[in-house]
mmCIF file of C-alpha atoms in Angstrom:
data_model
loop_
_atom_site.group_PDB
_atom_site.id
_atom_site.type_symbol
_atom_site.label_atom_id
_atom_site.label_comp_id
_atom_site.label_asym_id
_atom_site.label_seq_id
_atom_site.Cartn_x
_atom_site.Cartn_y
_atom_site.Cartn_z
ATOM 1 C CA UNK A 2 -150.510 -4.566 -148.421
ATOM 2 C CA UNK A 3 -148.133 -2.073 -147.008
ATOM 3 C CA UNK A 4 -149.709 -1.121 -144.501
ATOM 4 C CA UNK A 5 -150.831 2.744 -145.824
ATOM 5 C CA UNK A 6 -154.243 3.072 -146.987
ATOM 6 C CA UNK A 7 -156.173 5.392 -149.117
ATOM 7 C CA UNK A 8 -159.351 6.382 -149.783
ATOM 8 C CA UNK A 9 -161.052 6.438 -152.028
ATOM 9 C CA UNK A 10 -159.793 4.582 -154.728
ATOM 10 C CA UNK A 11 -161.551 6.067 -157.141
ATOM 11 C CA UNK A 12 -163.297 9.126 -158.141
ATOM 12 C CA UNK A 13 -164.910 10.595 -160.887
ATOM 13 C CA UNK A 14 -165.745 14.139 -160.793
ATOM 14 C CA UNK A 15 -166.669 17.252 -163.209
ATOM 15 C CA UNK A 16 -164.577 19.832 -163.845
ATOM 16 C CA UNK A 17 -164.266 22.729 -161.959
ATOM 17 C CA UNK A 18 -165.624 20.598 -158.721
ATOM 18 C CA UNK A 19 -163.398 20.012 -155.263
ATOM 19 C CA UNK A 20 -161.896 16.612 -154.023
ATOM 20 C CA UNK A 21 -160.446 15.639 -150.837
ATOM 21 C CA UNK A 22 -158.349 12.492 -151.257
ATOM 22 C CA UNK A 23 -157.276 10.833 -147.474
ATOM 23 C CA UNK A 24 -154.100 9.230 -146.901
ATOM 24 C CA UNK A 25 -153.592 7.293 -143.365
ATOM 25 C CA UNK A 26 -149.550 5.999 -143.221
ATOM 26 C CA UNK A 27 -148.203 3.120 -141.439
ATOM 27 C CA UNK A 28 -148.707 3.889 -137.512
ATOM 28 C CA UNK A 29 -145.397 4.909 -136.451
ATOM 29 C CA UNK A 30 -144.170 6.766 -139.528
ATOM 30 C CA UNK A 31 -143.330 10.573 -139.105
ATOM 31 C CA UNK A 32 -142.744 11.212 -142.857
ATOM 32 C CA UNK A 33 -145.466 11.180 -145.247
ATOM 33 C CA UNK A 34 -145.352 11.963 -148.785
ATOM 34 C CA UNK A 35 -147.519 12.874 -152.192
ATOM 35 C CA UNK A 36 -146.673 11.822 -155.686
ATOM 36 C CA UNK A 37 -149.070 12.231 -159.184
ATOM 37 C CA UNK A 38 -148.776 9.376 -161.521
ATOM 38 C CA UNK A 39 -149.766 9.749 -165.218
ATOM 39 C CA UNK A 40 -150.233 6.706 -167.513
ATOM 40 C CA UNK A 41 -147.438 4.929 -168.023
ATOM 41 C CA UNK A 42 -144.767 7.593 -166.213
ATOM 42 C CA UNK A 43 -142.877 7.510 -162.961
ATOM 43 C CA UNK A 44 -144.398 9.246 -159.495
ATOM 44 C CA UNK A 45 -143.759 12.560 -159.472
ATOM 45 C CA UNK A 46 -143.050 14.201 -156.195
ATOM 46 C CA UNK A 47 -145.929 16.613 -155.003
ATOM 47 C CA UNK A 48 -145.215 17.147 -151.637
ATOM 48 C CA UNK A 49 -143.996 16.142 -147.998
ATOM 49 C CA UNK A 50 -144.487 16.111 -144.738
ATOM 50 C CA UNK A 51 -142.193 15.606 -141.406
ATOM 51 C CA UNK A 52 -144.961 14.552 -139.155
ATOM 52 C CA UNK A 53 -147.564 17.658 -138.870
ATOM 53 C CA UNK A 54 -145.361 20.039 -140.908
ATOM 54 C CA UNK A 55 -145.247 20.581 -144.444
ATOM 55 C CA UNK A 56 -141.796 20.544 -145.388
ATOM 56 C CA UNK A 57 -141.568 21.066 -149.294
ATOM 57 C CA UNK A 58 -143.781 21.456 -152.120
ATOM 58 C CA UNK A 59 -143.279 20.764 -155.967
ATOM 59 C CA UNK A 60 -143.989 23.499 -158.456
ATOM 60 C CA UNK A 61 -146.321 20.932 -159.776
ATOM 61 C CA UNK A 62 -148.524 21.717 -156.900
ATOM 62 C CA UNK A 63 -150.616 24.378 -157.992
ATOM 63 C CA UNK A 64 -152.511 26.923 -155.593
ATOM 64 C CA UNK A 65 -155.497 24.773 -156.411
ATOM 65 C CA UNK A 66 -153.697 22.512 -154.459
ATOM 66 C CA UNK A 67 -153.568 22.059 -151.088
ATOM 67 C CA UNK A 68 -152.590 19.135 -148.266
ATOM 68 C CA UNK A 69 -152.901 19.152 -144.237
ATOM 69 C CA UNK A 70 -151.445 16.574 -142.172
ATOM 70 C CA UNK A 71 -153.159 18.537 -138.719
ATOM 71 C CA UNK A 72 -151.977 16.188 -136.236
ATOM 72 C CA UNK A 73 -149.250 14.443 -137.751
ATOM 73 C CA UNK A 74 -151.385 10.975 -138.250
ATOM 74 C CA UNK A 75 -153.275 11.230 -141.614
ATOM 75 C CA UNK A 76 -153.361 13.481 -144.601
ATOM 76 C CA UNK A 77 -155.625 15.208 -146.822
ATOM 77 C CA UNK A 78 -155.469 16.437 -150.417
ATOM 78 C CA UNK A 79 -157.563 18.695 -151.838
ATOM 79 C CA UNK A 80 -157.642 19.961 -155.394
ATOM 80 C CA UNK A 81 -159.978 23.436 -155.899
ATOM 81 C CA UNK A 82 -161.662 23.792 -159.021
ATOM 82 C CA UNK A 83 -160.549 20.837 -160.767
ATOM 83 C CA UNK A 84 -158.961 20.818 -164.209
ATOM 84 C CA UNK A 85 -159.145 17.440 -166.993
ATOM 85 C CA UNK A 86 -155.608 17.990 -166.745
ATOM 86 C CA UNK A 87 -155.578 16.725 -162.782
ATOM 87 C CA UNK A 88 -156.653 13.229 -163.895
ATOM 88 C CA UNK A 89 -153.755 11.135 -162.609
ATOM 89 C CA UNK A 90 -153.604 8.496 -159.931
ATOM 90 C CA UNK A 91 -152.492 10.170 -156.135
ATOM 91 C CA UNK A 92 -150.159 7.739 -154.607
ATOM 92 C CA UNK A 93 -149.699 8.624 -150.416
ATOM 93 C CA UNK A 94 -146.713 7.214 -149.038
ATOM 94 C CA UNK A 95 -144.783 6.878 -145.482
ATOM 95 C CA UNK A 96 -141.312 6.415 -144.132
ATOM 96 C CA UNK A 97 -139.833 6.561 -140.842
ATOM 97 C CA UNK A 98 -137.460 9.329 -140.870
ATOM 98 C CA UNK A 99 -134.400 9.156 -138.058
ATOM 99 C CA UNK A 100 -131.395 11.042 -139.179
ATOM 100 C CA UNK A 101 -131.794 14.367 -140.737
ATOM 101 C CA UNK A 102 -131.120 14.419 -144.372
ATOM 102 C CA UNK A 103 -130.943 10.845 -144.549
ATOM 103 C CA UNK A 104 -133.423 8.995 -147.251
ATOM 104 C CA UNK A 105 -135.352 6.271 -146.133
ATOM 105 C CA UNK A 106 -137.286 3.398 -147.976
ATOM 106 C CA UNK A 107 -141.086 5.322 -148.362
ATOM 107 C CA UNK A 108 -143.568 2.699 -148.981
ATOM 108 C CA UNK A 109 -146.611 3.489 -151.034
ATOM 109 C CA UNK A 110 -150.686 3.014 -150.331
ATOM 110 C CA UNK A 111 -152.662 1.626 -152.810
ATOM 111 C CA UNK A 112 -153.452 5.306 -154.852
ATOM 112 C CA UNK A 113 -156.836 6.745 -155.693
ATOM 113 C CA UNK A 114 -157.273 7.365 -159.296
ATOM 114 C CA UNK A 115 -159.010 10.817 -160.031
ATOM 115 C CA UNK A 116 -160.751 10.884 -163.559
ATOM 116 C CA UNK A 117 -162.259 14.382 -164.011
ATOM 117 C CA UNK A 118 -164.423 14.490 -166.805
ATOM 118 C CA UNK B 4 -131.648 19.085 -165.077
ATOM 119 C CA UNK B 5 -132.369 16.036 -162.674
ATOM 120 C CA UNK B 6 -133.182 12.860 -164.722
ATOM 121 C CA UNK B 7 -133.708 9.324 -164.350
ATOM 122 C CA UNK B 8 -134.235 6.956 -167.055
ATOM 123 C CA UNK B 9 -134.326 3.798 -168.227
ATOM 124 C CA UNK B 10 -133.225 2.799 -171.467
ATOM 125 C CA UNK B 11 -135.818 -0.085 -172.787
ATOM 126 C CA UNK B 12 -139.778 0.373 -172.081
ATOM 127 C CA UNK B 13 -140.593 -3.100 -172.294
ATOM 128 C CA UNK B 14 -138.484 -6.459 -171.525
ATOM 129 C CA UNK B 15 -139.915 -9.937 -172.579
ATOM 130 C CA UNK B 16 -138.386 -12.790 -170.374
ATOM 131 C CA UNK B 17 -139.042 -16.486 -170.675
ATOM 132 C CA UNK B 18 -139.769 -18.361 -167.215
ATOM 133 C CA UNK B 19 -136.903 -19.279 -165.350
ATOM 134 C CA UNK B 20 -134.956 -16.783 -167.527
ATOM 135 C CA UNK B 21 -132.779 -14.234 -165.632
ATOM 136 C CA UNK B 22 -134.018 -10.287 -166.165
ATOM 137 C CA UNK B 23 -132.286 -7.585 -165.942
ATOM 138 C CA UNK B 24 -133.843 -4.305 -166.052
ATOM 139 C CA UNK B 25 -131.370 -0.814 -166.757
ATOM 140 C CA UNK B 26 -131.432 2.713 -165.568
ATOM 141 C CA UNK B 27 -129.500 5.109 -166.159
ATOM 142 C CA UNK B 28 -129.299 8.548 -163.546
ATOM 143 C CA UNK B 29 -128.189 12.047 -164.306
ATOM 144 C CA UNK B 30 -127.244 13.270 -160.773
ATOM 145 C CA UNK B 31 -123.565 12.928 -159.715
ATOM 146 C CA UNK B 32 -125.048 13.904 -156.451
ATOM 147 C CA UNK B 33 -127.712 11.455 -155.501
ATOM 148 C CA UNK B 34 -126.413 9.260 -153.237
ATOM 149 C CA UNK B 35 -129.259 6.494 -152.735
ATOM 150 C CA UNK B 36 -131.257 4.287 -155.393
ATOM 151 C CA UNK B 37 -134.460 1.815 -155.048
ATOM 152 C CA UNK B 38 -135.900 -0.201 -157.365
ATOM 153 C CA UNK B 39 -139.946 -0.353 -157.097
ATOM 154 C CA UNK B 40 -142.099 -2.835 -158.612
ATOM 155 C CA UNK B 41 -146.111 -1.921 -159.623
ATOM 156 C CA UNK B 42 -148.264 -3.911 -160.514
ATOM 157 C CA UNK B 43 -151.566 -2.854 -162.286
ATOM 158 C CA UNK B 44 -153.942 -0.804 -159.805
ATOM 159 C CA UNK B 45 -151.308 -1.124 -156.864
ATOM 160 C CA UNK B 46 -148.848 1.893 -155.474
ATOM 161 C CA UNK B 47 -145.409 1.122 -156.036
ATOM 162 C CA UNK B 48 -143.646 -1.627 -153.770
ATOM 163 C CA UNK B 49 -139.886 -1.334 -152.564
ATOM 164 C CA UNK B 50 -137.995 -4.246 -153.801
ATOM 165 C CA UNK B 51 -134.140 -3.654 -152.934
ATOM 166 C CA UNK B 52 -132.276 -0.034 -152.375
ATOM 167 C CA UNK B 53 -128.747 0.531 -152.268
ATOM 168 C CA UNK B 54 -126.639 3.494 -151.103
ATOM 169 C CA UNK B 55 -124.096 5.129 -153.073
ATOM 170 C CA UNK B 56 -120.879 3.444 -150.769
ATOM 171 C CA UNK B 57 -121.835 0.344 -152.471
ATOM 172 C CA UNK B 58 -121.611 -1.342 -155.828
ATOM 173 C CA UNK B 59 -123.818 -4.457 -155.104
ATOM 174 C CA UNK B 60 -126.659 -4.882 -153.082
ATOM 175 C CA UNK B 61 -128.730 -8.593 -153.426
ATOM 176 C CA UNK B 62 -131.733 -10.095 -151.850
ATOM 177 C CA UNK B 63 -133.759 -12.605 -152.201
ATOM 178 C CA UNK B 64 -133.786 -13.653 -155.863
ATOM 179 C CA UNK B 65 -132.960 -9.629 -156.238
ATOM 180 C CA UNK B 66 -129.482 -7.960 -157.138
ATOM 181 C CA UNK B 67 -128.589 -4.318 -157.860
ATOM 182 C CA UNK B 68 -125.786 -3.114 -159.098
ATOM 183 C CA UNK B 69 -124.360 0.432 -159.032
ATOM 184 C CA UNK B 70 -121.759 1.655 -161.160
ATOM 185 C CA UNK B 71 -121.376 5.462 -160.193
ATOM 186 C CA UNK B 72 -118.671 6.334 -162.743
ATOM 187 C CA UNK B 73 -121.268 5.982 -165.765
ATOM 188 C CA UNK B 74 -124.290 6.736 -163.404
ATOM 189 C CA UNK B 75 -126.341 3.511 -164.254
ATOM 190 C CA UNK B 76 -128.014 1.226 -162.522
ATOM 191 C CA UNK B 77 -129.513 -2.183 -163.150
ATOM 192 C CA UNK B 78 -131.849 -4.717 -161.087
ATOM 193 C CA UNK B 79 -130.740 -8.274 -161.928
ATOM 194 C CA UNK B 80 -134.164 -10.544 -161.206
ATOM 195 C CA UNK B 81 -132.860 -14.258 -160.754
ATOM 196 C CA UNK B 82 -134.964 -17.373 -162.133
ATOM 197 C CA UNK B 83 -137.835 -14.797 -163.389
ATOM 198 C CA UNK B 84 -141.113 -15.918 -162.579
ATOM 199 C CA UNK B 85 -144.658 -15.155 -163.814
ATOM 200 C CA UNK B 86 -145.429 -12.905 -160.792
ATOM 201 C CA UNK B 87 -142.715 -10.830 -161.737
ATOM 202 C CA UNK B 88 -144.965 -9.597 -164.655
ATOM 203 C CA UNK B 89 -144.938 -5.802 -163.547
ATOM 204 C CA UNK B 90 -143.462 -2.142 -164.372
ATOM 205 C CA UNK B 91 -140.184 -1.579 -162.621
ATOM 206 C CA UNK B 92 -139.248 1.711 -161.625
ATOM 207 C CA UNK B 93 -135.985 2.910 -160.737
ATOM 208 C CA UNK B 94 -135.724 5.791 -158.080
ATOM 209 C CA UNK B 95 -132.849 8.836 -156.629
ATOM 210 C CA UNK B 96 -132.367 10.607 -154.025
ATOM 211 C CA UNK B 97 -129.621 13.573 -152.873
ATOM 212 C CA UNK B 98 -129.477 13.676 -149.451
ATOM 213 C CA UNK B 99 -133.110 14.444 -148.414
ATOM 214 C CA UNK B 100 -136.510 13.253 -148.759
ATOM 215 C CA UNK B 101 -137.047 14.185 -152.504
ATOM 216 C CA UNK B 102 -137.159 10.924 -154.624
ATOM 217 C CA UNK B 103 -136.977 11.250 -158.769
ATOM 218 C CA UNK B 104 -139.020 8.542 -161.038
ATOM 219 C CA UNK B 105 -137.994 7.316 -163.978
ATOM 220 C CA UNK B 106 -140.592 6.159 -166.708
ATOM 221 C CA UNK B 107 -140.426 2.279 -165.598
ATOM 222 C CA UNK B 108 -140.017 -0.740 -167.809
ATOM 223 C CA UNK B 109 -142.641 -3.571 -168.154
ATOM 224 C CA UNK B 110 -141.795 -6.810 -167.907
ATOM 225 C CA UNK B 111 -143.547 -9.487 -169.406
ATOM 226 C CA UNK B 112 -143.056 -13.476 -168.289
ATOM 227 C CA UNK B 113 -143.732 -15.739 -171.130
ATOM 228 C CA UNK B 114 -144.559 -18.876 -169.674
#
């Protein structure tokens, strides 16, 4: 355990409904992160925050996409209008950020697996 | 374009067996590497990282080596165990937050 948690761990939705997906990081971490994982391929980057501001998003992240982190704590995820092609598992993860421009080891929550049917 | 990738999708090891585990990276500019391990239903867990000043990096039962001139990068696991049984991914990063995948290898323990 990691310490970054994620709920839920599962869902199972229809098309064209909306999900929220939470994230809560490691306490003291400012930097908190979204990937999408597809069977049997790497994370891929979705998004990132430094603490309650969204810093960069991926062109993977669609305008039915959209994440908050309001008060620099915990994070939300929402997909709009959900496609069979969102199915992936949503990995959350944290790092403490110091220096500017300087990577940091991010450590991952458990995911929540989105299957939309 | 940005790529990381490793070259086998699968490694069988026997127990006790050393593993090593290959990547090879497409950007001259990324200047710091991890190596994750995930096991089935988990997020990705940090094993070892290393930053481009170095060649070598080891921990415990861990070593990675990086040899910028051909961009690759390999995780040496030491005395492989069954628990090692997992999909190893290697990582990059350029000077900022954004960190590239590559597809991952499995790695299977025979016993």
């Amino acid at each position: 355990d990691t310490g970054v948690s994620q709920d839920p761990r599962h869902k199972i939705t229809k098309r064209g409904q909306n999900v929220t997906f939470r994230c809560d990081p490691i306490s003291e971490h400012n930097r908190l992160y979204w990937y999408r994982q597809t069977l049997g391929q790497g994370p891929e980057f979705l998004t990132y925050f430094q603490n309650e501001a969204q810093l960069e998003k991926s062109r993977l992240l669609s305008d039915r996409f959209s994440a908050e982190r309001p008060k620099g704590s915990f994070s939300t995820l929402e997909i709009q209008r959900t496609e069979q092609g969102d199915s992936a598992m949503y990995l959350c993860a944290s790092s403490l950020g110091v220096l500017a421009g300087e990577q940091e080891t991010q450590y991952f929550g458990p995911g929540t697996r989105l299957l939309v049917l | 374009g940005e790529s990381v990738g490793l070259h086998l999708p699968t490694l069988s090891v026997q127990e006790g067996d050393n593993s090593i585990i290959n990547c090879a990276y497409s950007n001259s500019a990324s200047d710091y590497f991890i190596w994750y391990k995930q096991e089935s239903g988990k997020g990705p867990q940090f094993i070892i990282d290393i930053r481009s000043n170095m060649d070598k990096r080891q921990g415990q039962r861990v070593t990675v080596l990086l040899n910028k001139t051909v961009k690759h990068l390999s995780l040496q696991i030491a005395a492989t165990q069954p628990g090692d049984s997992a999909v190893y991914f290697c990582a990059e990063s350029s000077g900022g937050f954004k960190t590239i995948f590559g597809a991952g290898t499995r790695l299977f323990v025979k016993a």
